[in-house]
Amino acid sequence: MVFQLCREPNEFLKILPLDWQEFLEPFWDEIKPYTACYVMVDAGQILAGGLVFYKCPPDMLYAKSEANKWLELGYKYLGFIFVKEAFRNRNLGSLWLKNLKATFPEQKFWLTIEDFKLDGFYTKNNFKLVKKLNNEGEEEGLYVYEG
């Protein structure tokens, strides 16, 4: 299994849930210049991946000032982290994060989650909940990784 920069991010986007694809599609050409896609590949197949944003991502426009604060502090935003359903429960999400951190050992990251069932996964991977945000009446957790 190989962790790599995805040269064709559209290939990663195709494995995402349809609602994520539909959300990203209108923004993709605009965000592509400041977004990197990293994937886990085995036998030429993308099994997992995620996006690293260097500017405010489209899913954080509701809290743009909060997003810009973290970005200005040097954190990169992680979003749309996904493992294909057939490959879940094999630690691929953790492996993806471990490889990303090893690729950028001095880099700090932040992300948000809507599904608090994922709290255990992110805390296990050394992310800390630092605050809760309100997204149109829905609570989201903002997590940071500081190395």
PDB file of N, CA and C in Angstrom, residues 37-134:
ATOM      1  N   CYS A  37      -4.427  16.722  -2.692  1.00  0.00           N
ATOM      2  CA  CYS A  37      -5.141  15.467  -2.450  1.00  0.00           C
ATOM      3  C   CYS A  37      -4.105  14.363  -2.216  1.00  0.00           C
ATOM      4  N   TYR A  38      -4.233  13.674  -1.091  1.00  0.00           N
ATOM      5  CA  TYR A  38      -3.346  12.560  -0.777  1.00  0.00           C
ATOM      6  C   TYR A  38      -4.194  11.303  -0.635  1.00  0.00           C
ATOM      7  N   VAL A  39      -3.680  10.222  -1.169  1.00  0.00           N
ATOM      8  CA  VAL A  39      -4.449   8.976  -1.195  1.00  0.00           C
ATOM      9  C   VAL A  39      -3.601   7.783  -0.766  1.00  0.00           C
ATOM     10  N   MET A  40      -4.311   6.739  -0.351  1.00  0.00           N
ATOM     11  CA  MET A  40      -3.720   5.429  -0.091  1.00  0.00           C
ATOM     12  C   MET A  40      -4.120   4.566  -1.288  1.00  0.00           C
ATOM     13  N   VAL A  41      -3.114   3.995  -1.958  1.00  0.00           N
ATOM     14  CA  VAL A  41      -3.349   3.226  -3.176  1.00  0.00           C
ATOM     15  C   VAL A  41      -2.786   1.825  -3.007  1.00  0.00           C
ATOM     16  N   ASP A  42      -3.557   0.857  -3.473  1.00  0.00           N
ATOM     17  CA  ASP A  42      -3.093  -0.525  -3.485  1.00  0.00           C
ATOM     18  C   ASP A  42      -3.499  -1.129  -4.822  1.00  0.00           C
ATOM     19  N   ALA A  43      -2.541  -1.695  -5.519  1.00  0.00           N
ATOM     20  CA  ALA A  43      -2.779  -2.315  -6.829  1.00  0.00           C
ATOM     21  C   ALA A  43      -3.495  -1.354  -7.777  1.00  0.00           C
ATOM     22  N   GLY A  44      -3.090  -0.088  -7.738  1.00  0.00           N
ATOM     23  CA  GLY A  44      -3.647   0.910  -8.634  1.00  0.00           C
ATOM     24  C   GLY A  44      -5.020   1.431  -8.258  1.00  0.00           C
ATOM     25  N   GLN A  45      -5.544   0.971  -7.124  1.00  0.00           N
ATOM     26  CA  GLN A  45      -6.879   1.382  -6.690  1.00  0.00           C
ATOM     27  C   GLN A  45      -6.782   2.308  -5.479  1.00  0.00           C
ATOM     28  N   ILE A  46      -7.508   3.426  -5.520  1.00  0.00           N
ATOM     29  CA  ILE A  46      -7.571   4.335  -4.376  1.00  0.00           C
ATOM     30  C   ILE A  46      -8.494   3.719  -3.333  1.00  0.00           C
ATOM     31  N   LEU A  47      -7.942   3.515  -2.138  1.00  0.00           N
ATOM     32  CA  LEU A  47      -8.720   2.929  -1.050  1.00  0.00           C
ATOM     33  C   LEU A  47      -9.190   3.975  -0.061  1.00  0.00           C
ATOM     34  N   ALA A  48      -8.406   5.043   0.077  1.00  0.00           N
ATOM     35  CA  ALA A  48      -8.714   6.083   1.055  1.00  0.00           C
ATOM     36  C   ALA A  48      -7.996   7.349   0.636  1.00  0.00           C
ATOM     37  N   GLY A  49      -8.417   8.460   1.212  1.00  0.00           N
ATOM     38  CA  GLY A  49      -7.741   9.716   0.905  1.00  0.00           C
ATOM     39  C   GLY A  49      -8.374  10.876   1.631  1.00  0.00           C
ATOM     40  N   GLY A  50      -7.869  12.036   1.302  1.00  0.00           N
ATOM     41  CA  GLY A  50      -8.384  13.260   1.897  1.00  0.00           C
ATOM     42  C   GLY A  50      -7.766  14.463   1.229  1.00  0.00           C
ATOM     43  N   LEU A  51      -8.324  15.610   1.536  1.00  0.00           N
ATOM     44  CA  LEU A  51      -7.866  16.870   0.954  1.00  0.00           C
ATOM     45  C   LEU A  51      -7.195  17.724   2.016  1.00  0.00           C
ATOM     46  N   VAL A  52      -6.120  18.394   1.620  1.00  0.00           N
ATOM     47  CA  VAL A  52      -5.422  19.340   2.485  1.00  0.00           C
ATOM     48  C   VAL A  52      -5.609  20.711   1.850  1.00  0.00           C
ATOM     49  N   PHE A  53      -6.219  21.608   2.607  1.00  0.00           N
ATOM     50  CA  PHE A  53      -6.520  22.949   2.102  1.00  0.00           C
ATOM     51  C   PHE A  53      -5.547  23.968   2.681  1.00  0.00           C
ATOM     52  N   TYR A  54      -5.114  24.881   1.803  1.00  0.00           N
ATOM     53  CA  TYR A  54      -4.187  25.933   2.189  1.00  0.00           C
ATOM     54  C   TYR A  54      -4.886  27.282   2.307  1.00  0.00           C
ATOM     55  N   LYS A  55      -6.167  27.313   1.973  1.00  0.00           N
ATOM     56  CA  LYS A  55      -7.028  28.487   2.123  1.00  0.00           C
ATOM     57  C   LYS A  55      -8.373  27.986   2.636  1.00  0.00           C
ATOM     58  N   CYS A  56      -9.247  28.907   2.983  1.00  0.00           N
ATOM     59  CA  CYS A  56     -10.555  28.528   3.532  1.00  0.00           C
ATOM     60  C   CYS A  56     -11.304  27.618   2.563  1.00  0.00           C
ATOM     61  N   PRO A  57     -11.628  26.403   3.017  1.00  0.00           N
ATOM     62  CA  PRO A  57     -12.328  25.455   2.152  1.00  0.00           C
ATOM     63  C   PRO A  57     -13.823  25.771   2.068  1.00  0.00           C
ATOM     64  N   PRO A  58     -14.488  25.249   1.050  1.00  0.00           N
ATOM     65  CA  PRO A  58     -15.900  25.584   0.867  1.00  0.00           C
ATOM     66  C   PRO A  58     -16.806  25.129   2.005  1.00  0.00           C
ATOM     67  N   ASP A  59     -16.459  24.042   2.693  1.00  0.00           N
ATOM     68  CA  ASP A  59     -17.317  23.590   3.785  1.00  0.00           C
ATOM     69  C   ASP A  59     -17.146  24.424   5.052  1.00  0.00           C
ATOM     70  N   MET A  60     -16.199  25.364   5.045  1.00  0.00           N
ATOM     71  CA  MET A  60     -15.994  26.233   6.206  1.00  0.00           C
ATOM     72  C   MET A  60     -16.394  27.688   5.939  1.00  0.00           C
ATOM     73  N   LEU A  61     -17.038  27.950   4.824  1.00  0.00           N
ATOM     74  CA  LEU A  61     -17.441  29.324   4.512  1.00  0.00           C
ATOM     75  C   LEU A  61     -18.394  29.885   5.562  1.00  0.00           C
ATOM     76  N   TYR A  62     -19.142  29.021   6.232  1.00  0.00           N
ATOM     77  CA  TYR A  62     -20.056  29.485   7.282  1.00  0.00           C
ATOM     78  C   TYR A  62     -19.292  30.070   8.477  1.00  0.00           C
ATOM     79  N   ALA A  63     -18.023  29.711   8.622  1.00  0.00           N
ATOM     80  CA  ALA A  63     -17.182  30.196   9.729  1.00  0.00           C
ATOM     81  C   ALA A  63     -15.844  30.665   9.162  1.00  0.00           C
ATOM     82  N   LYS A  64     -15.916  31.489   8.139  1.00  0.00           N
ATOM     83  CA  LYS A  64     -14.713  31.899   7.410  1.00  0.00           C
ATOM     84  C   LYS A  64     -13.694  32.588   8.313  1.00  0.00           C
ATOM     85  N   SER A  65     -14.143  33.437   9.229  1.00  0.00           N
ATOM     86  CA  SER A  65     -13.176  34.122  10.104  1.00  0.00           C
ATOM     87  C   SER A  65     -12.462  33.126  11.017  1.00  0.00           C
ATOM     88  N   GLU A  66     -13.188  32.128  11.502  1.00  0.00           N
ATOM     89  CA  GLU A  66     -12.573  31.077  12.325  1.00  0.00           C
ATOM     90  C   GLU A  66     -11.574  30.283  11.489  1.00  0.00           C
ATOM     91  N   ALA A  67     -11.954  29.921  10.269  1.00  0.00           N
ATOM     92  CA  ALA A  67     -11.063  29.181   9.377  1.00  0.00           C
ATOM     93  C   ALA A  67      -9.801  29.982   9.092  1.00  0.00           C
ATOM     94  N   ASN A  68      -9.972  31.239   8.763  1.00  0.00           N
ATOM     95  CA  ASN A  68      -8.814  32.076   8.441  1.00  0.00           C
ATOM     96  C   ASN A  68      -7.893  32.255   9.643  1.00  0.00           C
ATOM     97  N   LYS A  69      -8.457  32.283  10.840  1.00  0.00           N
ATOM     98  CA  LYS A  69      -7.634  32.396  12.058  1.00  0.00           C
ATOM     99  C   LYS A  69      -6.663  31.216  12.140  1.00  0.00           C
ATOM    100  N   TRP A  70      -7.176  29.990  11.956  1.00  0.00           N
ATOM    101  CA  TRP A  70      -6.317  28.810  12.046  1.00  0.00           C
ATOM    102  C   TRP A  70      -5.315  28.767  10.901  1.00  0.00           C
ATOM    103  N   LEU A  71      -5.751  29.124   9.725  1.00  0.00           N
ATOM    104  CA  LEU A  71      -4.837  29.142   8.574  1.00  0.00           C
ATOM    105  C   LEU A  71      -3.723  30.165   8.774  1.00  0.00           C
ATOM    106  N   GLU A  72      -4.066  31.334   9.308  1.00  0.00           N
ATOM    107  CA  GLU A  72      -3.051  32.360   9.575  1.00  0.00           C
ATOM    108  C   GLU A  72      -2.068  31.929  10.652  1.00  0.00           C
ATOM    109  N   LEU A  73      -2.503  31.053  11.545  1.00  0.00           N
ATOM    110  CA  LEU A  73      -1.612  30.515  12.579  1.00  0.00           C
ATOM    111  C   LEU A  73      -0.705  29.406  12.034  1.00  0.00           C
ATOM    112  N   GLY A  74      -0.872  29.078  10.742  1.00  0.00           N
ATOM    113  CA  GLY A  74       0.001  28.094  10.113  1.00  0.00           C
ATOM    114  C   GLY A  74      -0.569  26.692  10.020  1.00  0.00           C
ATOM    115  N   TYR A  75      -1.794  26.500  10.466  1.00  0.00           N
ATOM    116  CA  TYR A  75      -2.437  25.196  10.374  1.00  0.00           C
ATOM    117  C   TYR A  75      -2.983  25.001   8.961  1.00  0.00           C
ATOM    118  N   LYS A  76      -2.979  23.755   8.489  1.00  0.00           N
ATOM    119  CA  LYS A  76      -3.615  23.391   7.227  1.00  0.00           C
ATOM    120  C   LYS A  76      -4.904  22.640   7.569  1.00  0.00           C
ATOM    121  N   TYR A  77      -5.928  22.869   6.766  1.00  0.00           N
ATOM    122  CA  TYR A  77      -7.226  22.257   7.011  1.00  0.00           C
ATOM    123  C   TYR A  77      -7.336  20.911   6.310  1.00  0.00           C
ATOM    124  N   LEU A  78      -7.782  19.906   7.045  1.00  0.00           N
ATOM    125  CA  LEU A  78      -8.017  18.585   6.472  1.00  0.00           C
ATOM    126  C   LEU A  78      -9.521  18.407   6.275  1.00  0.00           C
ATOM    127  N   GLY A  79      -9.891  17.994   5.090  1.00  0.00           N
ATOM    128  CA  GLY A  79     -11.309  17.796   4.824  1.00  0.00           C
ATOM    129  C   GLY A  79     -11.558  16.625   3.895  1.00  0.00           C
ATOM    130  N   PHE A  80     -12.775  16.163   3.926  1.00  0.00           N
ATOM    131  CA  PHE A  80     -13.237  15.117   3.023  1.00  0.00           C
ATOM    132  C   PHE A  80     -12.362  13.859   3.121  1.00  0.00           C
ATOM    133  N   ILE A  81     -11.982  13.542   4.352  1.00  0.00           N
ATOM    134  CA  ILE A  81     -11.207  12.324   4.604  1.00  0.00           C
ATOM    135  C   ILE A  81     -12.173  11.150   4.477  1.00  0.00           C
ATOM    136  N   PHE A  82     -11.791  10.187   3.654  1.00  0.00           N
ATOM    137  CA  PHE A  82     -12.733   9.123   3.346  1.00  0.00           C
ATOM    138  C   PHE A  82     -12.004   7.812   3.079  1.00  0.00           C
ATOM    139  N   VAL A  83     -12.583   6.728   3.586  1.00  0.00           N
ATOM    140  CA  VAL A  83     -12.112   5.367   3.313  1.00  0.00           C
ATOM    141  C   VAL A  83     -13.266   4.635   2.637  1.00  0.00           C
ATOM    142  N   LYS A  84     -12.976   4.004   1.505  1.00  0.00           N
ATOM    143  CA  LYS A  84     -14.011   3.219   0.823  1.00  0.00           C
ATOM    144  C   LYS A  84     -14.601   2.208   1.800  1.00  0.00           C
ATOM    145  N   GLU A  85     -15.893   2.055   1.716  1.00  0.00           N
ATOM    146  CA  GLU A  85     -16.601   1.198   2.669  1.00  0.00           C
ATOM    147  C   GLU A  85     -16.030  -0.223   2.744  1.00  0.00           C
ATOM    148  N   ALA A  86     -15.673  -0.796   1.623  1.00  0.00           N
ATOM    149  CA  ALA A  86     -15.151  -2.170   1.595  1.00  0.00           C
ATOM    150  C   ALA A  86     -13.813  -2.306   2.314  1.00  0.00           C
ATOM    151  N   PHE A  87     -13.152  -1.180   2.603  1.00  0.00           N
ATOM    152  CA  PHE A  87     -11.819  -1.219   3.213  1.00  0.00           C
ATOM    153  C   PHE A  87     -11.794  -0.610   4.611  1.00  0.00           C
ATOM    154  N   ARG A  88     -12.961  -0.374   5.183  1.00  0.00           N
ATOM    155  CA  ARG A  88     -13.022   0.190   6.534  1.00  0.00           C
ATOM    156  C   ARG A  88     -12.658  -0.854   7.578  1.00  0.00           C
ATOM    157  N   ASN A  89     -12.350  -0.367   8.771  1.00  0.00           N
ATOM    158  CA  ASN A  89     -11.957  -1.206   9.905  1.00  0.00           C
ATOM    159  C   ASN A  89     -10.639  -1.930   9.654  1.00  0.00           C
ATOM    160  N   ARG A  90      -9.783  -1.310   8.856  1.00  0.00           N
ATOM    161  CA  ARG A  90      -8.439  -1.845   8.605  1.00  0.00           C
ATOM    162  C   ARG A  90      -7.376  -0.798   8.949  1.00  0.00           C
ATOM    163  N   ASN A  91      -7.773   0.211   9.694  1.00  0.00           N
ATOM    164  CA  ASN A  91      -6.877   1.301  10.119  1.00  0.00           C
ATOM    165  C   ASN A  91      -6.379   2.165   8.966  1.00  0.00           C
ATOM    166  N   LEU A  92      -7.062   2.174   7.842  1.00  0.00           N
ATOM    167  CA  LEU A  92      -6.605   2.986   6.706  1.00  0.00           C
ATOM    168  C   LEU A  92      -6.710   4.482   6.990  1.00  0.00           C
ATOM    169  N   GLY A  93      -7.742   4.895   7.717  1.00  0.00           N
ATOM    170  CA  GLY A  93      -7.858   6.311   8.073  1.00  0.00           C
ATOM    171  C   GLY A  93      -6.692   6.744   8.949  1.00  0.00           C
ATOM    172  N   SER A  94      -6.375   5.944   9.938  1.00  0.00           N
ATOM    173  CA  SER A  94      -5.230   6.235  10.811  1.00  0.00           C
ATOM    174  C   SER A  94      -3.924   6.189  10.036  1.00  0.00           C
ATOM    175  N   LEU A  95      -3.807   5.222   9.146  1.00  0.00           N
ATOM    176  CA  LEU A  95      -2.599   5.111   8.328  1.00  0.00           C
ATOM    177  C   LEU A  95      -2.448   6.327   7.413  1.00  0.00           C
ATOM    178  N   TRP A  96      -3.564   6.783   6.855  1.00  0.00           N
ATOM    179  CA  TRP A  96      -3.537   7.988   6.015  1.00  0.00           C
ATOM    180  C   TRP A  96      -3.028   9.174   6.832  1.00  0.00           C
ATOM    181  N   LEU A  97      -3.594   9.369   8.033  1.00  0.00           N
ATOM    182  CA  LEU A  97      -3.162  10.481   8.891  1.00  0.00           C
ATOM    183  C   LEU A  97      -1.695  10.338   9.294  1.00  0.00           C
ATOM    184  N   LYS A  98      -1.277   9.138   9.651  1.00  0.00           N
ATOM    185  CA  LYS A  98       0.119   8.893  10.049  1.00  0.00           C
ATOM    186  C   LYS A  98       1.068   9.257   8.909  1.00  0.00           C
ATOM    187  N   ASN A  99       0.733   8.835   7.691  1.00  0.00           N
ATOM    188  CA  ASN A  99       1.577   9.148   6.537  1.00  0.00           C
ATOM    189  C   ASN A  99       1.591  10.644   6.227  1.00  0.00           C
ATOM    190  N   LEU A 100       0.453  11.287   6.360  1.00  0.00           N
ATOM    191  CA  LEU A 100       0.396  12.732   6.125  1.00  0.00           C
ATOM    192  C   LEU A 100       1.281  13.461   7.135  1.00  0.00           C
ATOM    193  N   LYS A 101       1.184  13.085   8.390  1.00  0.00           N
ATOM    194  CA  LYS A 101       1.998  13.709   9.440  1.00  0.00           C
ATOM    195  C   LYS A 101       3.485  13.443   9.199  1.00  0.00           C
ATOM    196  N   ALA A 102       3.835  12.247   8.738  1.00  0.00           N
ATOM    197  CA  ALA A 102       5.235  11.918   8.453  1.00  0.00           C
ATOM    198  C   ALA A 102       5.750  12.693   7.243  1.00  0.00           C
ATOM    199  N   THR A 103       4.881  12.946   6.276  1.00  0.00           N
ATOM    200  CA  THR A 103       5.263  13.711   5.085  1.00  0.00           C
ATOM    201  C   THR A 103       5.516  15.172   5.445  1.00  0.00           C
ATOM    202  N   PHE A 104       4.770  15.675   6.422  1.00  0.00           N
ATOM    203  CA  PHE A 104       4.883  17.070   6.858  1.00  0.00           C
ATOM    204  C   PHE A 104       5.090  17.101   8.372  1.00  0.00           C
ATOM    205  N   PRO A 105       6.271  16.677   8.850  1.00  0.00           N
ATOM    206  CA  PRO A 105       6.468  16.488  10.296  1.00  0.00           C
ATOM    207  C   PRO A 105       6.333  17.751  11.141  1.00  0.00           C
ATOM    208  N   GLU A 106       6.553  18.905  10.575  1.00  0.00           N
ATOM    209  CA  GLU A 106       6.448  20.150  11.346  1.00  0.00           C
ATOM    210  C   GLU A 106       5.086  20.820  11.191  1.00  0.00           C
ATOM    211  N   GLN A 107       4.239  20.269  10.361  1.00  0.00           N
ATOM    212  CA  GLN A 107       2.962  20.909  10.042  1.00  0.00           C
ATOM    213  C   GLN A 107       1.904  20.649  11.108  1.00  0.00           C
ATOM    214  N   LYS A 108       1.121  21.683  11.405  1.00  0.00           N
ATOM    215  CA  LYS A 108      -0.035  21.553  12.283  1.00  0.00           C
ATOM    216  C   LYS A 108      -1.278  21.506  11.392  1.00  0.00           C
ATOM    217  N   PHE A 109      -2.281  20.745  11.827  1.00  0.00           N
ATOM    218  CA  PHE A 109      -3.504  20.578  11.047  1.00  0.00           C
ATOM    219  C   PHE A 109      -4.727  20.864  11.911  1.00  0.00           C
ATOM    220  N   TRP A 110      -5.808  21.202  11.250  1.00  0.00           N
ATOM    221  CA  TRP A 110      -7.093  21.323  11.930  1.00  0.00           C
ATOM    222  C   TRP A 110      -8.176  20.762  11.030  1.00  0.00           C
ATOM    223  N   LEU A 111      -9.301  20.407  11.645  1.00  0.00           N
ATOM    224  CA  LEU A 111     -10.440  19.873  10.905  1.00  0.00           C
ATOM    225  C   LEU A 111     -11.693  20.055  11.746  1.00  0.00           C
ATOM    226  N   THR A 112     -12.825  19.825  11.126  1.00  0.00           N
ATOM    227  CA  THR A 112     -14.085  19.856  11.862  1.00  0.00           C
ATOM    228  C   THR A 112     -14.830  18.550  11.593  1.00  0.00           C
ATOM    229  N   ILE A 113     -15.647  18.168  12.579  1.00  0.00           N
ATOM    230  CA  ILE A 113     -16.503  17.003  12.395  1.00  0.00           C
ATOM    231  C   ILE A 113     -17.926  17.363  12.804  1.00  0.00           C
ATOM    232  N   GLU A 114     -18.872  16.769  12.105  1.00  0.00           N
ATOM    233  CA  GLU A 114     -20.297  16.922  12.439  1.00  0.00           C
ATOM    234  C   GLU A 114     -20.773  15.711  13.223  1.00  0.00           C
ATOM    235  N   ASP A 115     -20.180  14.577  12.923  1.00  0.00           N
ATOM    236  CA  ASP A 115     -20.567  13.315  13.540  1.00  0.00           C
ATOM    237  C   ASP A 115     -19.628  13.053  14.719  1.00  0.00           C
ATOM    238  N   PHE A 116     -20.122  13.298  15.917  1.00  0.00           N
ATOM    239  CA  PHE A 116     -19.261  13.175  17.095  1.00  0.00           C
ATOM    240  C   PHE A 116     -18.907  11.730  17.415  1.00  0.00           C
ATOM    241  N   LYS A 117     -19.460  10.773  16.677  1.00  0.00           N
ATOM    242  CA  LYS A 117     -19.015   9.380  16.821  1.00  0.00           C
ATOM    243  C   LYS A 117     -17.571   9.243  16.336  1.00  0.00           C
ATOM    244  N   LEU A 118     -17.105  10.211  15.552  1.00  0.00           N
ATOM    245  CA  LEU A 118     -15.726  10.189  15.050  1.00  0.00           C
ATOM    246  C   LEU A 118     -14.722  10.760  16.054  1.00  0.00           C
ATOM    247  N   ASP A 119     -15.220  11.275  17.177  1.00  0.00           N
ATOM    248  CA  ASP A 119     -14.318  11.870  18.177  1.00  0.00           C
ATOM    249  C   ASP A 119     -13.235  10.888  18.602  1.00  0.00           C
ATOM    250  N   GLY A 120     -13.593   9.651  18.881  1.00  0.00           N
ATOM    251  CA  GLY A 120     -12.615   8.656  19.313  1.00  0.00           C
ATOM    252  C   GLY A 120     -11.534   8.421  18.274  1.00  0.00           C
ATOM    253  N   PHE A 121     -11.928   8.389  17.007  1.00  0.00           N
ATOM    254  CA  PHE A 121     -10.959   8.199  15.929  1.00  0.00           C
ATOM    255  C   PHE A 121      -9.949   9.343  15.904  1.00  0.00           C
ATOM    256  N   TYR A 122     -10.433  10.573  15.964  1.00  0.00           N
ATOM    257  CA  TYR A 122      -9.509  11.708  15.873  1.00  0.00           C
ATOM    258  C   TYR A 122      -8.682  11.884  17.142  1.00  0.00           C
ATOM    259  N   THR A 123      -9.259  11.658  18.311  1.00  0.00           N
ATOM    260  CA  THR A 123      -8.450  11.773  19.527  1.00  0.00           C
ATOM    261  C   THR A 123      -7.397  10.666  19.570  1.00  0.00           C
ATOM    262  N   LYS A 124      -7.736   9.472  19.087  1.00  0.00           N
ATOM    263  CA  LYS A 124      -6.759   8.371  18.999  1.00  0.00           C
ATOM    264  C   LYS A 124      -5.585   8.772  18.098  1.00  0.00           C
ATOM    265  N   ASN A 125      -5.851   9.645  17.130  1.00  0.00           N
ATOM    266  CA  ASN A 125      -4.820  10.108  16.198  1.00  0.00           C
ATOM    267  C   ASN A 125      -4.236  11.467  16.591  1.00  0.00           C
ATOM    268  N   ASN A 126      -4.344  11.777  17.881  1.00  0.00           N
ATOM    269  CA  ASN A 126      -3.706  12.956  18.497  1.00  0.00           C
ATOM    270  C   ASN A 126      -4.294  14.298  18.079  1.00  0.00           C
ATOM    271  N   PHE A 127      -5.558  14.314  17.693  1.00  0.00           N
ATOM    272  CA  PHE A 127      -6.267  15.576  17.486  1.00  0.00           C
ATOM    273  C   PHE A 127      -6.995  15.910  18.779  1.00  0.00           C
ATOM    274  N   LYS A 128      -7.088  17.202  19.073  1.00  0.00           N
ATOM    275  CA  LYS A 128      -7.762  17.636  20.297  1.00  0.00           C
ATOM    276  C   LYS A 128      -8.926  18.549  19.935  1.00  0.00           C
ATOM    277  N   LEU A 129     -10.071  18.287  20.574  1.00  0.00           N
ATOM    278  CA  LEU A 129     -11.224  19.169  20.407  1.00  0.00           C
ATOM    279  C   LEU A 129     -10.909  20.484  21.103  1.00  0.00           C
ATOM    280  N   VAL A 130     -10.964  21.598  20.358  1.00  0.00           N
ATOM    281  CA  VAL A 130     -10.661  22.894  20.957  1.00  0.00           C
ATOM    282  C   VAL A 130     -11.877  23.793  21.081  1.00  0.00           C
ATOM    283  N   LYS A 131     -12.896  23.534  20.265  1.00  0.00           N
ATOM    284  CA  LYS A 131     -14.119  24.321  20.409  1.00  0.00           C
ATOM    285  C   LYS A 131     -15.225  23.707  19.584  1.00  0.00           C
ATOM    286  N   LYS A 132     -16.430  24.147  19.850  1.00  0.00           N
ATOM    287  CA  LYS A 132     -17.585  23.717  19.070  1.00  0.00           C
ATOM    288  C   LYS A 132     -18.094  24.907  18.283  1.00  0.00           C
ATOM    289  N   LEU A 133     -18.497  24.642  17.057  1.00  0.00           N
ATOM    290  CA  LEU A 133     -19.012  25.667  16.163  1.00  0.00           C
ATOM    291  C   LEU A 133     -20.478  25.376  15.866  1.00  0.00           C
ATOM    292  N   ASN A 134     -21.210  26.416  15.487  1.00  0.00           N
ATOM    293  CA  ASN A 134     -22.607  26.260  15.120  1.00  0.00           C
ATOM    294  C   ASN A 134     -22.743  26.475  13.619  1.00  0.00           C
TER     295      ASN A 134
END
